[in-house]
Amino acid sequence: MASKKVAYSYVRFSRPEQLNGDSLRRQKEASKKWCYQNGYYLDESLKLTDKGVSAFRGDNAVKGKLGAFVDAIETGRVKKGSVLIVESLDRLSRQAASEAFIQLMSILGKGITIITLNPEEKLTQKDMEDTTKILSVILIMTRAYEESSTKSKRIKDAWENKRKKLQQGVIISGRVPGWIEKEGDRFVLNPHADTVKRIVKMYLAGHGPTAIVRALNADNVPTIGRGKQRANFWRQSSIIKILKSPALIGEFQPHLGKSSQDQSKRQPAGDPIPDYYPAIIKEVDFYKIKKRFADKRTSIKGRVGNVDGRITNLFRGLIFDERDKSAMIIVNKGTNASGRQIVSSKATADKTIPYIAFPYEALEESLFRMVSTITTADILPQEATDYSEALEAAQLRLGKLEDKITMVQQQILNCDPEDAEPLVQLIPKLNQQKNEAKIQTEDLQAKLHNSMPTQEECQSVVELMQNDKENVNEHRRRFRNIFMDIVKRVDVLPVKSGHWRLAYVRILFDNDRKRTIAVICHRGKLVICQAHNGDFMDHENSTKEELDEFYYLIEHRFSQCKARSVKQTKINLENYYRRKTGSGIPITKKAKNKIRSDRKLYIANPESETEES
C-alpha cells in the first residue's frame, strides 16, 4: 500500500489579540478541508503556528516557526515532495518583494510545493519558470509589502509626534520605572527609590547581582513592580535591568519594534530624552556601572568570594602566569607552612608545564604595598585627551547615518520593485555602521564622565584593610574595585629553590604604564618586596630556546644568592636586586654563552653549585 502524501499547515497572524478572534481557527480549518479533499495527511507534529509574529520585519523566518520549517527540510525531518499550505502568500512574508521572492524560491528549491488557499493556487519550482506566474507572485508580494509599509509609516509618524511632545517637555502616558510615579504633569520618586539607591550603592561597592539578591531577599525587601508584573522575590535579572536603566539618571529612551537584523532588542527611536524623569544617581556613577558591566573581567564565571562575603582572590581575572599566559588560580595546601598558593591554571591539569606555586598571602601583601606607594603619574592617562570634541564628532556621524538610513528606506518605498534590491542590500551595512558609531559614542561618554580613583583613595583603602578589621570584607571589595579601575593585568613569573620562592610581578596600568617588583618568600613568609624598573619579562619575539635560557638564568642567579642562614640569604638577595633595580637582567651574547656553560656544568655536577653568595 502506497504511503499517504504529507502536508504541513503554516498559520501566522501578526497581532497577539488575533488569538482571541477567528484568525487561528479559520486558517486551521481551511487547511484540514483542503487535505481531506485532495487526499493528503496533515502532519501537525511541527506545530507551525506563529502567534503575534510579524512577517514585515521577517521575524517569522528568523526566529519563528517558518524558519523552523526550513530547518526541518534541511535536516530531512520534512521530506521532498511535501506540501506547505498557507492561507495566502502574505502569511509567508510581507517584506520587500526582492526579499520575499528569494525566501519563496528557497522553499520551492528544496522540493516543497506551496498551496495557497485564498486564492487557491499551487506553486512549484517549475511554475516559477513561467514569466507570467513570476509577475503575478511579485505583484501579490509588492501589494502585501506596501500595505504593511503604510501601517509601519503611520506608527512611526505617531511615535515621531510623541517624540516632539517629549522634546517640548510634554509627559506622555505609558509604562514608567517601578521607582517612579506620575503625579499630574510631572514624575516623582516613590518609596522604591530607596531600594534602587541601595542596589546601586552595593554594586559600586563591589557586590555582584547574586550577592545583592541574597541581601534583599534576606531582609524581605519588597520587589519593584506593578500588578501581575510584581515578583514574589528578587532575581538577578531584576537587579541587572535596574542597573542598566538610563532612567537612573533621568533619561527616557523611546523605542520602536524589533528589526530583522536583531530580533532580541527593540530599536531605539532617536536619541534619549534627558531630564525626563527625576534622576536618582549621579551621571558619573551611571557610567561607572556601564563600564563595570562592559568589563569582561567582572563577568568571569565562578565564585569570587567565600560564603562569609570575603573575596578569596582579590586579583581574579587580572593575574596571569608569564610562562604559559594562563590565568592563575588559588590552591589550598592545607598546612600552616604552605597555606594558600597561587599557581598557573594550566599547570594544574598539564604535567608538561612546570608547577610552581607561590604563597598568595605574600603576593597580596606585596601588591598592597605597591598600591600604597602609587603616584598620580601611574593613574592618570599619559596624554590629556579632550573627549568632548571626539564625542561631538561621533554623535554627528551617528546622526548622519540615521538620516541616511531613513532616506534609503523612503527610496525603497517610492521606487519600482526591480530597482529596490540594491537599496535593500544597503540597509544592513548602514545598520552595522550605525551600531559601530553608537558603541563609539557610548564609549566616549563613559570616558568623559568616568572619574579615576585618586592617589589618596588608593593609599587610604590599604590603610583601612590593615587597621579596620571589623569591616575588612567591605574594604577588600573596595580595594578590588579600585585595583580593577587602575590596572589592566598582572603578570607573574614564579621561581622556586628549596623553601625559597621568587616572583617577578609586572603590573600594567590602565594608562599602559608598567611597574615591576621582585617578591621573595621563605617558607611562605614575605622576606623582600623590591621595586624593579626593568621590564625583564618582555620577550614576545624570543624563541622557546631563548626563553628557556632566560628562565634558567633567573633560577640560577636566585640559587646563587642562597646562604646557610636566612639572614645572610636576605642580605645577599637585597644586594643583588638593589644592583639590578632599573637595569633588568640583560641577555647579551656573552651572557647567553655563560648561561649555557653554567647549565652544562650544573647538569653534569649539581652539587658543584656553592652555598655562599
Coordinates of C-alpha atoms in Angstrom, one line a residue:
M1 CA 0.0 0.0 0.0
A2 CA 1.4 3.4 -1.1
S3 CA 2.2 5.8 1.7
K4 CA -0.1 8.8 2.0
K5 CA 1.1 12.2 0.8
V6 CA 2.1 14.6 3.6
A7 CA 1.1 18.2 4.0
Y8 CA 2.0 20.8 6.6
S9 CA -0.1 23.8 7.5
Y10 CA 1.6 27.1 8.3
V11 CA -0.5 29.6 10.3
R12 CA 0.5 33.2 11.1
F13 CA -1.0 36.3 12.5
S14 CA 0.9 39.5 13.5
R15 CA -1.2 40.8 16.4
P16 CA -1.4 38.7 19.6
E17 CA -5.0 39.8 20.2
Q18 CA -6.0 37.9 17.0
L19 CA -5.5 34.8 19.0
N20 CA -8.9 35.6 20.7
G21 CA -10.6 36.1 17.3
D22 CA -11.3 33.9 14.4
S23 CA -7.9 34.0 12.5
L24 CA -6.4 30.9 14.0
R25 CA -9.5 28.7 13.7
R26 CA -10.2 29.9 10.1
Q27 CA -6.7 29.1 8.8
K28 CA -6.5 25.7 10.5
E29 CA -10.0 24.6 9.4
A30 CA -9.3 25.6 5.8
S31 CA -6.0 23.6 5.7
K32 CA -7.8 20.5 7.1
K33 CA -10.5 20.8 4.5
W34 CA -8.0 21.0 1.6
C35 CA -6.1 17.9 2.8
Y36 CA -9.4 15.9 3.1
Q37 CA -10.5 16.9 -0.4
N38 CA -7.1 16.2 -2.0
G39 CA -6.1 13.0 -0.3
Y40 CA -3.2 14.4 1.9
Y41 CA -2.3 13.5 5.5
L42 CA -2.0 16.7 7.6
D43 CA 1.1 16.4 9.8
E44 CA 0.7 18.7 12.8
S45 CA 3.7 17.5 14.8
L46 CA 5.8 20.6 14.0
K47 CA 3.1 23.0 15.3
L48 CA 3.7 25.6 12.6
T49 CA 1.8 28.5 14.2
D50 CA 3.4 31.9 14.6
K51 CA 1.2 33.9 17.1
G52 CA 1.7 37.6 17.1
V53 CA 4.8 37.4 14.9
S54 CA 5.5 40.0 12.2
A55 CA 6.3 39.0 8.6
F56 CA 7.0 42.6 7.7
R57 CA 10.3 42.6 9.7
G58 CA 11.0 38.9 8.8
D59 CA 10.6 37.7 12.4
N60 CA 8.8 34.5 11.3
A61 CA 11.7 33.5 9.0
V62 CA 14.5 34.4 11.5
K63 CA 13.2 33.0 14.8
G64 CA 9.6 31.9 14.1
K65 CA 8.0 28.6 13.0
L66 CA 8.6 29.3 9.3
G67 CA 12.3 29.3 10.0
A68 CA 11.9 26.1 12.0
F69 CA 10.1 24.5 9.0
V70 CA 13.0 25.4 6.6
D71 CA 15.5 23.9 9.2
A72 CA 13.3 20.7 9.3
I73 CA 13.6 20.4 5.5
E74 CA 17.4 20.7 5.6
T75 CA 17.7 18.1 8.4
G76 CA 15.5 15.7 6.5
R77 CA 12.6 15.9 9.0
V78 CA 10.4 17.2 6.2
K79 CA 10.8 15.1 3.0
K80 CA 11.0 16.5 -0.5
G81 CA 7.6 16.4 -2.3
S82 CA 5.8 17.5 0.8
V83 CA 3.2 20.3 0.7
L84 CA 3.1 23.5 2.7
I85 CA -0.4 25.0 3.0
V86 CA -0.8 28.8 3.7
E87 CA -3.9 31.0 3.6
S88 CA -2.2 33.4 1.2
L89 CA 1.4 34.4 0.2
D90 CA 1.4 37.3 2.6
R91 CA 1.3 34.8 5.5
L92 CA 4.8 33.8 4.5
S93 CA 6.3 37.2 4.1
R94 CA 5.4 40.9 4.0
Q95 CA 8.9 42.1 3.4
A96 CA 10.1 43.9 0.3
A97 CA 9.3 41.9 -2.9
S98 CA 13.0 41.2 -3.5
E99 CA 13.5 39.6 -0.1
A100 CA 10.1 37.8 -0.1
F101 CA 10.7 36.3 -3.6
I102 CA 14.1 35.0 -2.6
Q103 CA 12.6 33.4 0.5
L104 CA 9.8 31.8 -1.5
M105 CA 12.2 30.4 -4.1
S106 CA 14.4 29.0 -1.3
I107 CA 11.5 26.9 0.0
L108 CA 10.4 25.8 -3.5
G109 CA 14.0 24.9 -4.4
K110 CA 14.1 22.4 -1.6
G111 CA 11.4 20.3 -3.3
I112 CA 8.4 21.7 -1.4
T113 CA 5.1 22.5 -3.1
I114 CA 3.3 25.6 -1.7
I115 CA -0.5 25.7 -1.7
T116 CA -2.3 29.0 -1.2
L117 CA -6.0 28.8 -0.2
N118 CA -7.0 32.4 -0.9
P119 CA -7.0 32.3 -3.9
E120 CA -6.4 28.5 -4.2
E121 CA -3.3 28.0 -6.2
K122 CA -0.4 25.6 -6.5
L123 CA 3.3 26.8 -6.7
T124 CA 6.3 24.6 -7.5
Q125 CA 9.8 25.4 -8.6
K126 CA 8.9 24.5 -12.2
D127 CA 5.9 27.0 -12.1
M128 CA 8.5 29.8 -11.4
E129 CA 9.9 29.3 -14.9
D130 CA 6.8 31.0 -16.3
T131 CA 7.2 34.8 -16.6
T132 CA 3.5 35.4 -16.1
K133 CA 3.5 33.4 -12.9
I134 CA 6.6 35.2 -11.6
L135 CA 5.0 38.6 -12.3
S136 CA 1.8 37.5 -10.6
V137 CA 3.6 36.4 -7.5
I138 CA 5.7 39.6 -7.3
L139 CA 2.6 41.7 -7.7
I140 CA 1.0 40.0 -4.7
M141 CA 4.2 40.4 -2.6
T142 CA 4.5 44.1 -3.6
R143 CA 0.9 44.8 -2.6
A144 CA 1.4 43.0 0.8
Y145 CA 4.6 44.9 1.5
E146 CA 3.0 48.3 0.6
E147 CA 0.1 47.6 3.0
S148 CA 2.4 46.8 5.9
S149 CA 4.8 49.6 5.0
T150 CA 1.9 52.1 5.1
K151 CA 0.9 50.8 8.6
S152 CA 4.5 50.9 9.7
K153 CA 4.8 54.5 8.5
R154 CA 1.7 55.5 10.4
I155 CA 3.1 54.0 13.6
K156 CA 6.5 55.8 13.1
D157 CA 4.7 59.1 12.4
A158 CA 2.7 58.6 15.6
W159 CA 6.0 57.9 17.5
E160 CA 7.6 60.9 15.9
N161 CA 4.7 63.1 17.1
K162 CA 5.2 61.7 20.6
R163 CA 9.0 62.4 20.4
K164 CA 8.2 66.1 19.5
K165 CA 6.0 66.3 22.5
L166 CA 8.7 64.7 24.7
Q167 CA 11.3 67.2 23.5
Q168 CA 8.8 70.0 24.3
G169 CA 8.6 68.7 27.9
V170 CA 5.1 67.1 27.5
I171 CA 4.7 63.9 29.5
I172 CA 3.1 61.1 27.5
S173 CA 1.3 58.3 29.2
G174 CA 2.8 54.8 29.3
R175 CA 4.8 52.4 31.4
V176 CA 7.3 54.1 33.8
P177 CA 10.1 52.6 36.0
G178 CA 8.9 51.0 39.2
W179 CA 10.5 53.6 41.5
I180 CA 8.7 56.5 39.8
E181 CA 5.1 57.6 39.9
K182 CA 3.2 60.1 37.8
E183 CA 1.5 63.0 39.6
G184 CA -0.4 65.3 37.3
D185 CA 2.0 66.7 34.8
R186 CA 5.2 65.5 36.5
F187 CA 7.1 62.5 37.7
V188 CA 8.1 61.9 41.3
L189 CA 10.1 59.2 43.2
N190 CA 8.2 56.6 45.2
P191 CA 9.4 54.6 48.3
H192 CA 11.1 52.0 46.0
A193 CA 13.7 54.7 45.2
D194 CA 15.5 53.9 48.4
T195 CA 15.8 50.2 47.3
V196 CA 17.2 51.3 44.0
K197 CA 19.8 53.5 45.7
R198 CA 20.8 50.6 47.9
I199 CA 21.2 48.4 44.9
V200 CA 23.4 51.0 43.2
K201 CA 25.5 51.5 46.3
M202 CA 26.1 47.8 46.8
Y203 CA 27.1 47.3 43.2
L204 CA 29.5 50.2 43.2
A205 CA 31.0 48.8 46.4
G206 CA 31.8 45.6 44.7
H207 CA 28.8 43.3 45.4
G208 CA 27.6 41.4 42.4
P209 CA 23.9 40.9 41.4
T210 CA 23.9 37.5 43.2
A211 CA 25.1 39.0 46.5
I212 CA 22.6 41.9 46.1
V213 CA 19.7 39.4 45.5
R214 CA 20.7 37.4 48.6
A215 CA 20.8 40.5 50.8
L216 CA 17.5 41.9 49.6
N217 CA 15.7 38.6 49.9
A218 CA 17.2 38.1 53.4
D219 CA 15.9 41.5 54.5
N220 CA 12.5 40.8 53.0
V221 CA 12.7 44.0 50.8
P222 CA 9.6 44.3 48.6
T223 CA 10.2 43.8 44.9
I224 CA 9.7 46.6 42.4
G225 CA 6.8 46.2 40.0
R226 CA 3.1 46.8 39.4
G227 CA 0.2 44.4 39.4
K228 CA 0.9 41.0 37.9
Q229 CA 4.4 42.1 36.9
R230 CA 5.5 42.2 40.5
A231 CA 7.5 39.2 41.5
N232 CA 7.4 37.4 44.9
F233 CA 11.2 37.6 45.4
W234 CA 14.3 39.2 43.9
R235 CA 16.1 37.7 40.9
Q236 CA 19.5 38.6 39.3
S237 CA 17.7 39.6 36.1
S238 CA 15.7 42.3 38.0
I239 CA 18.9 43.7 39.5
I240 CA 20.7 43.9 36.1
K241 CA 17.7 45.5 34.5
I242 CA 17.6 48.2 37.2
L243 CA 21.4 48.9 37.0
K244 CA 21.3 49.2 33.2
S245 CA 18.3 51.5 33.1
P246 CA 19.0 55.1 31.8
A247 CA 16.1 56.2 33.9
L248 CA 18.6 56.1 36.8
I249 CA 19.9 59.4 35.5
G250 CA 16.5 60.7 34.3
E251 CA 16.8 59.7 30.7
F252 CA 13.9 58.2 28.7
Q253 CA 14.6 56.2 25.5
P254 CA 11.6 55.8 23.1
H255 CA 11.7 52.6 21.2
L256 CA 10.1 51.1 18.0
G257 CA 9.6 47.4 17.4
K258 CA 12.3 44.8 16.8
S259 CA 14.2 44.7 13.5
S260 CA 15.1 41.7 11.3
Q261 CA 18.8 42.4 12.0
D262 CA 18.5 42.0 15.8
Q263 CA 15.5 40.0 17.0
S264 CA 16.4 40.3 20.7
K265 CA 16.2 44.0 21.1
R266 CA 13.7 46.8 20.4
Q267 CA 15.1 49.5 18.2
P268 CA 15.7 53.0 19.8
A269 CA 13.7 55.7 18.2
G270 CA 16.3 58.5 18.1
D271 CA 18.4 59.9 21.0
P272 CA 17.4 59.5 24.7
I273 CA 15.4 62.4 26.2
P274 CA 17.4 63.9 29.1
D275 CA 15.8 65.1 32.3
Y276 CA 12.5 63.4 31.6
Y277 CA 12.4 61.5 34.9
P278 CA 13.8 62.7 38.3
A279 CA 17.5 61.4 38.4
I280 CA 18.2 59.0 41.3
I281 CA 22.0 58.8 40.9
K282 CA 24.9 60.9 39.6
E283 CA 25.8 60.6 36.0
V284 CA 29.4 59.6 36.9
D285 CA 28.1 56.7 38.9
F286 CA 25.9 55.5 36.0
Y287 CA 28.9 55.4 33.6
K288 CA 30.9 53.6 36.3
I289 CA 28.1 50.9 36.3
K290 CA 28.2 50.7 32.5
K291 CA 32.0 50.4 32.5
R292 CA 31.8 47.6 35.0
F293 CA 29.2 45.7 33.0
A294 CA 31.3 46.1 29.8
D295 CA 34.5 44.9 31.6
K296 CA 34.9 41.2 30.8
R297 CA 37.0 40.8 33.9
T298 CA 33.9 41.3 36.1
S299 CA 31.8 38.7 34.3
I300 CA 34.0 35.7 34.8
K301 CA 32.1 32.6 35.8
G302 CA 32.5 31.2 39.2
R303 CA 32.5 32.5 42.8
V304 CA 34.8 35.4 43.6
G305 CA 34.2 35.4 47.4
N306 CA 33.5 32.9 50.2
V307 CA 30.1 32.3 51.7
D308 CA 31.1 34.7 54.5
G309 CA 31.4 37.5 51.9
R310 CA 35.3 37.6 51.9
I311 CA 36.9 37.9 48.5
T312 CA 39.3 34.9 48.3
N313 CA 41.3 36.2 45.3
L314 CA 41.4 39.9 45.0
F315 CA 43.1 39.7 41.6
R316 CA 40.9 37.1 40.0
G317 CA 40.6 37.7 36.2
L318 CA 43.6 40.0 36.3
I319 CA 46.6 37.8 37.2
F320 CA 48.4 35.6 34.7
D321 CA 51.4 33.2 34.7
E322 CA 54.2 34.6 32.5
R323 CA 55.4 31.2 31.3
D324 CA 52.2 29.8 29.8
K325 CA 50.0 33.0 29.7
S326 CA 47.2 31.2 31.6
A327 CA 45.2 32.7 34.4
M328 CA 46.5 32.0 37.9
I329 CA 44.2 30.3 40.5
I330 CA 44.4 29.7 44.2
V331 CA 45.1 26.2 45.6
N332 CA 45.0 25.4 49.3
K333 CA 47.8 23.2 50.5
G334 CA 46.1 22.8 53.9
T335 CA 49.1 23.3 56.1
N336 CA 50.3 26.3 58.1
A337 CA 53.6 26.3 56.3
S338 CA 52.2 26.3 52.8
G339 CA 48.7 27.7 53.2
R340 CA 47.0 29.2 50.1
Q341 CA 49.2 29.2 47.0
I342 CA 48.6 30.8 43.6
V343 CA 49.6 28.8 40.5
S344 CA 49.1 28.5 36.7
S345 CA 45.6 27.0 35.9
K346 CA 47.2 25.1 33.1
A347 CA 49.9 23.6 35.3
T348 CA 47.2 22.0 37.5
A349 CA 46.0 19.9 34.5
D350 CA 49.0 19.7 32.2
K351 CA 52.1 17.9 33.7
T352 CA 54.3 19.1 30.9
I353 CA 54.1 22.7 32.3
P354 CA 56.2 23.5 35.4
Y355 CA 54.1 23.5 38.5
I356 CA 55.5 26.4 40.5
A357 CA 53.1 27.7 43.3
F358 CA 53.7 31.0 45.1
P359 CA 52.3 32.0 48.5
Y360 CA 49.2 34.0 47.8
E361 CA 49.3 36.0 51.1
A362 CA 52.8 37.2 50.3
L363 CA 51.8 38.2 46.8
E364 CA 48.7 40.0 48.1
E365 CA 50.8 41.9 50.7
S366 CA 53.4 43.0 48.1
L367 CA 50.6 44.4 45.8
F368 CA 49.1 46.2 48.8
R369 CA 52.5 47.9 49.3
M370 CA 52.6 48.8 45.6
V371 CA 49.2 50.4 45.7
S372 CA 50.0 52.3 48.9
T373 CA 53.1 53.9 47.1
I374 CA 51.2 54.6 43.9
T375 CA 51.7 58.0 42.2
T376 CA 49.5 60.3 40.2
A377 CA 51.5 59.5 37.1
D378 CA 50.7 55.8 37.5
I379 CA 46.9 56.5 37.4
L380 CA 46.4 59.5 35.0
P381 CA 46.4 59.0 31.3
Q382 CA 49.7 59.5 29.6
E383 CA 48.3 62.3 27.4
A384 CA 45.5 64.6 28.4
T385 CA 42.6 63.9 25.9
D386 CA 39.7 66.2 25.3
Y387 CA 36.9 63.7 24.9
S388 CA 34.3 66.4 24.3
E389 CA 35.3 67.1 20.7
A390 CA 35.6 63.4 19.9
L391 CA 32.2 62.8 21.4
E392 CA 30.6 65.6 19.4
A393 CA 32.1 64.2 16.2
A394 CA 30.9 60.7 17.0
Q395 CA 27.4 62.0 17.7
L396 CA 27.4 63.9 14.4
R397 CA 28.4 60.8 12.5
L398 CA 25.7 58.8 14.3
G399 CA 23.0 61.4 13.3
K400 CA 24.1 61.4 9.7
L401 CA 23.9 57.6 9.5
E402 CA 20.4 57.6 11.0
D403 CA 19.3 60.2 8.4
K404 CA 20.8 58.2 5.6
I405 CA 19.0 55.0 6.7
T406 CA 15.7 56.9 6.8
M407 CA 16.4 58.3 3.3
V408 CA 17.2 54.9 1.8
Q409 CA 14.1 53.4 3.4
Q410 CA 12.0 56.2 1.8
Q411 CA 13.6 55.5 -1.6
I412 CA 12.7 51.8 -1.3
L413 CA 9.1 52.7 -0.7
N414 CA 9.0 55.1 -3.7
C415 CA 10.9 53.1 -6.4
D416 CA 9.9 50.1 -8.5
P417 CA 10.4 46.7 -7.0
E418 CA 13.1 45.8 -9.6
D419 CA 15.2 48.8 -8.5
A420 CA 14.7 48.2 -4.8
E421 CA 17.1 45.3 -4.4
P422 CA 20.4 47.3 -4.3
L423 CA 18.9 49.6 -1.7
V424 CA 17.6 46.7 0.4
Q425 CA 21.1 45.2 0.5
L426 CA 22.5 48.6 1.6
I427 CA 20.4 48.7 4.8
P428 CA 22.3 46.0 6.8
K429 CA 25.6 47.7 6.0
L430 CA 24.3 51.1 7.2
N431 CA 22.8 49.5 10.3
Q432 CA 26.2 48.0 11.1
Q433 CA 28.0 51.3 10.7
K434 CA 25.3 52.9 12.9
N435 CA 25.9 50.3 15.6
E436 CA 29.6 50.9 15.5
A437 CA 29.1 54.7 15.8
K438 CA 26.7 54.1 18.7
I439 CA 29.3 52.0 20.5
Q440 CA 32.0 54.6 19.9
T441 CA 29.6 57.3 21.2
E442 CA 28.8 55.4 24.4
D443 CA 32.5 54.6 25.0
L444 CA 33.4 58.3 24.7
Q445 CA 30.5 59.2 27.0
A446 CA 31.8 56.8 29.6
K447 CA 35.4 58.2 29.3
L448 CA 34.1 61.8 29.6
H449 CA 32.1 61.1 32.7
N450 CA 34.3 58.4 34.3
S451 CA 36.4 59.5 37.2
M452 CA 39.6 57.6 38.2
P453 CA 40.3 56.9 41.8
T454 CA 42.7 59.4 43.4
Q455 CA 46.2 58.7 44.8
E456 CA 44.8 59.3 48.3
E457 CA 41.9 56.8 47.7
C458 CA 44.4 54.1 46.7
Q459 CA 46.5 54.7 49.8
S460 CA 43.6 55.0 52.3
V461 CA 41.9 51.8 51.3
V462 CA 45.1 49.8 52.1
E463 CA 45.4 51.5 55.5
L464 CA 41.7 50.7 56.2
M465 CA 42.3 47.0 55.3
Q466 CA 45.2 46.8 57.7
N467 CA 43.6 48.8 60.6
D468 CA 39.8 48.3 60.4
K469 CA 39.5 44.5 60.9
E470 CA 35.7 44.7 61.7
N471 CA 34.9 45.9 58.2
V472 CA 37.7 44.2 56.4
N473 CA 35.4 42.5 53.8
E474 CA 33.9 45.8 52.6
H475 CA 37.4 47.3 52.4
R476 CA 38.6 44.3 50.4
R477 CA 35.8 44.8 47.9
R478 CA 36.6 48.5 47.6
F479 CA 40.3 47.6 47.0
R480 CA 39.3 45.2 44.2
N481 CA 37.2 47.8 42.5
I482 CA 40.0 50.4 42.7
F483 CA 42.5 47.9 41.5
M484 CA 40.4 47.0 38.5
D485 CA 39.9 50.7 37.7
I486 CA 43.6 51.4 37.5
V487 CA 45.2 48.1 36.4
K488 CA 44.7 46.1 33.2
R489 CA 46.6 43.0 34.1
V490 CA 49.3 41.5 36.4
D491 CA 51.9 39.0 35.0
V492 CA 53.8 36.8 37.4
L493 CA 57.0 34.8 36.8
P494 CA 57.4 32.4 39.8
V495 CA 60.7 30.7 40.6
K496 CA 61.4 28.1 43.3
S497 CA 64.6 27.0 45.1
G498 CA 64.1 24.8 48.1
H499 CA 62.0 26.6 50.7
W500 CA 62.6 29.9 48.9
R501 CA 60.2 31.4 46.3
L502 CA 60.8 34.3 44.0
A503 CA 58.2 36.0 41.8
Y504 CA 58.8 38.8 39.3
V505 CA 55.5 40.7 39.2
R506 CA 54.7 43.1 36.3
I507 CA 51.7 45.5 36.8
L508 CA 50.3 47.0 33.6
F509 CA 48.3 50.1 34.5
D510 CA 45.2 51.3 32.6
N511 CA 47.2 54.1 31.0
D512 CA 49.8 51.5 29.7
R513 CA 52.5 52.4 32.2
K514 CA 54.3 49.5 33.8
R515 CA 55.7 48.8 37.2
T516 CA 57.7 45.7 38.2
I517 CA 58.5 44.3 41.6
A518 CA 60.5 41.3 42.9
V519 CA 58.8 39.4 45.7
I520 CA 60.7 36.9 47.7
C521 CA 59.4 34.5 50.4
H522 CA 60.8 31.9 52.7
R523 CA 58.5 29.1 54.0
G524 CA 55.5 31.2 52.8
K525 CA 56.5 34.4 54.6
L526 CA 57.3 37.6 52.7
V527 CA 61.0 38.5 53.1
I528 CA 61.7 41.0 50.3
C529 CA 59.4 43.3 48.2
Q530 CA 61.8 45.1 45.9
A531 CA 60.8 47.6 43.1
H532 CA 62.3 46.8 39.7
N533 CA 62.1 49.3 36.9
G534 CA 63.3 47.0 34.1
D535 CA 60.7 45.1 32.0
F536 CA 62.7 41.9 32.0
M537 CA 59.8 39.7 31.0
D538 CA 59.2 41.4 27.7
H539 CA 60.3 38.7 25.2
E540 CA 57.5 38.5 22.7
N541 CA 59.8 37.8 19.8
S542 CA 62.0 35.3 21.6
T543 CA 62.2 31.6 20.6
K544 CA 61.4 28.8 23.1
E545 CA 65.1 28.0 23.5
E546 CA 65.9 31.7 24.3
L547 CA 63.1 31.8 26.9
D548 CA 64.3 28.5 28.5
E549 CA 67.8 30.1 28.8
F550 CA 66.3 33.2 30.3
Y551 CA 64.3 31.3 32.9
Y552 CA 67.3 29.2 33.8
L553 CA 69.4 32.3 34.3
I554 CA 66.9 33.7 36.8
E555 CA 66.7 30.4 38.6
H556 CA 70.5 30.0 38.6
R557 CA 71.2 33.6 39.9
F558 CA 68.4 33.2 42.6
S559 CA 70.0 29.9 43.8
Q560 CA 73.5 31.6 43.9
C561 CA 72.2 34.1 46.4
K562 CA 71.3 31.4 48.9
A563 CA 73.4 31.1 52.0
R564 CA 73.4 28.8 55.1
S565 CA 71.3 31.3 57.1
V566 CA 68.0 33.0 56.2
K567 CA 69.5 36.3 57.4
Q568 CA 72.6 36.1 55.1
T569 CA 70.4 35.0 52.2
K570 CA 68.2 38.0 52.7
I571 CA 71.3 40.3 52.7
N572 CA 72.6 38.7 49.5
L573 CA 69.3 39.0 47.7
E574 CA 68.8 42.6 48.8
N575 CA 72.3 43.5 47.5
Y576 CA 71.6 41.6 44.2
Y577 CA 68.3 43.2 43.5
R578 CA 69.4 46.6 44.6
R579 CA 72.1 46.4 41.9
K580 CA 69.6 45.2 39.4
T581 CA 66.9 47.8 40.1
G582 CA 66.4 49.9 37.0
S583 CA 68.5 47.8 34.7
G584 CA 66.7 44.5 34.4
I585 CA 68.6 41.3 33.5
P586 CA 70.4 41.7 30.2
I587 CA 70.6 38.7 27.8
T588 CA 73.6 39.6 25.7
K589 CA 75.5 37.1 23.6
K590 CA 78.2 36.9 26.3
A591 CA 75.5 36.3 28.9
K592 CA 73.9 33.5 26.8
N593 CA 77.3 31.7 26.4
K594 CA 77.8 32.0 30.2
I595 CA 74.3 30.5 30.8
R596 CA 75.0 27.6 28.5
S597 CA 78.3 26.8 30.2
D598 CA 76.8 27.1 33.7
R599 CA 73.9 24.9 32.8
K600 CA 76.1 22.2 31.3
L601 CA 78.3 22.3 34.5
Y602 CA 75.2 22.2 36.7
I603 CA 73.6 19.3 34.8
A604 CA 76.9 17.4 34.9
N605 CA 77.5 18.0 38.7
P606 CA 74.6 19.6 40.5
E607 CA 76.5 19.6 43.8
S608 CA 79.1 21.9 42.4
E609 CA 76.9 25.0 43.0
T610 CA 78.2 26.9 46.0
E611 CA 76.1 27.6 49.0
E612 CA 77.6 31.0 49.7
S613 CA 76.9 34.1 47.6

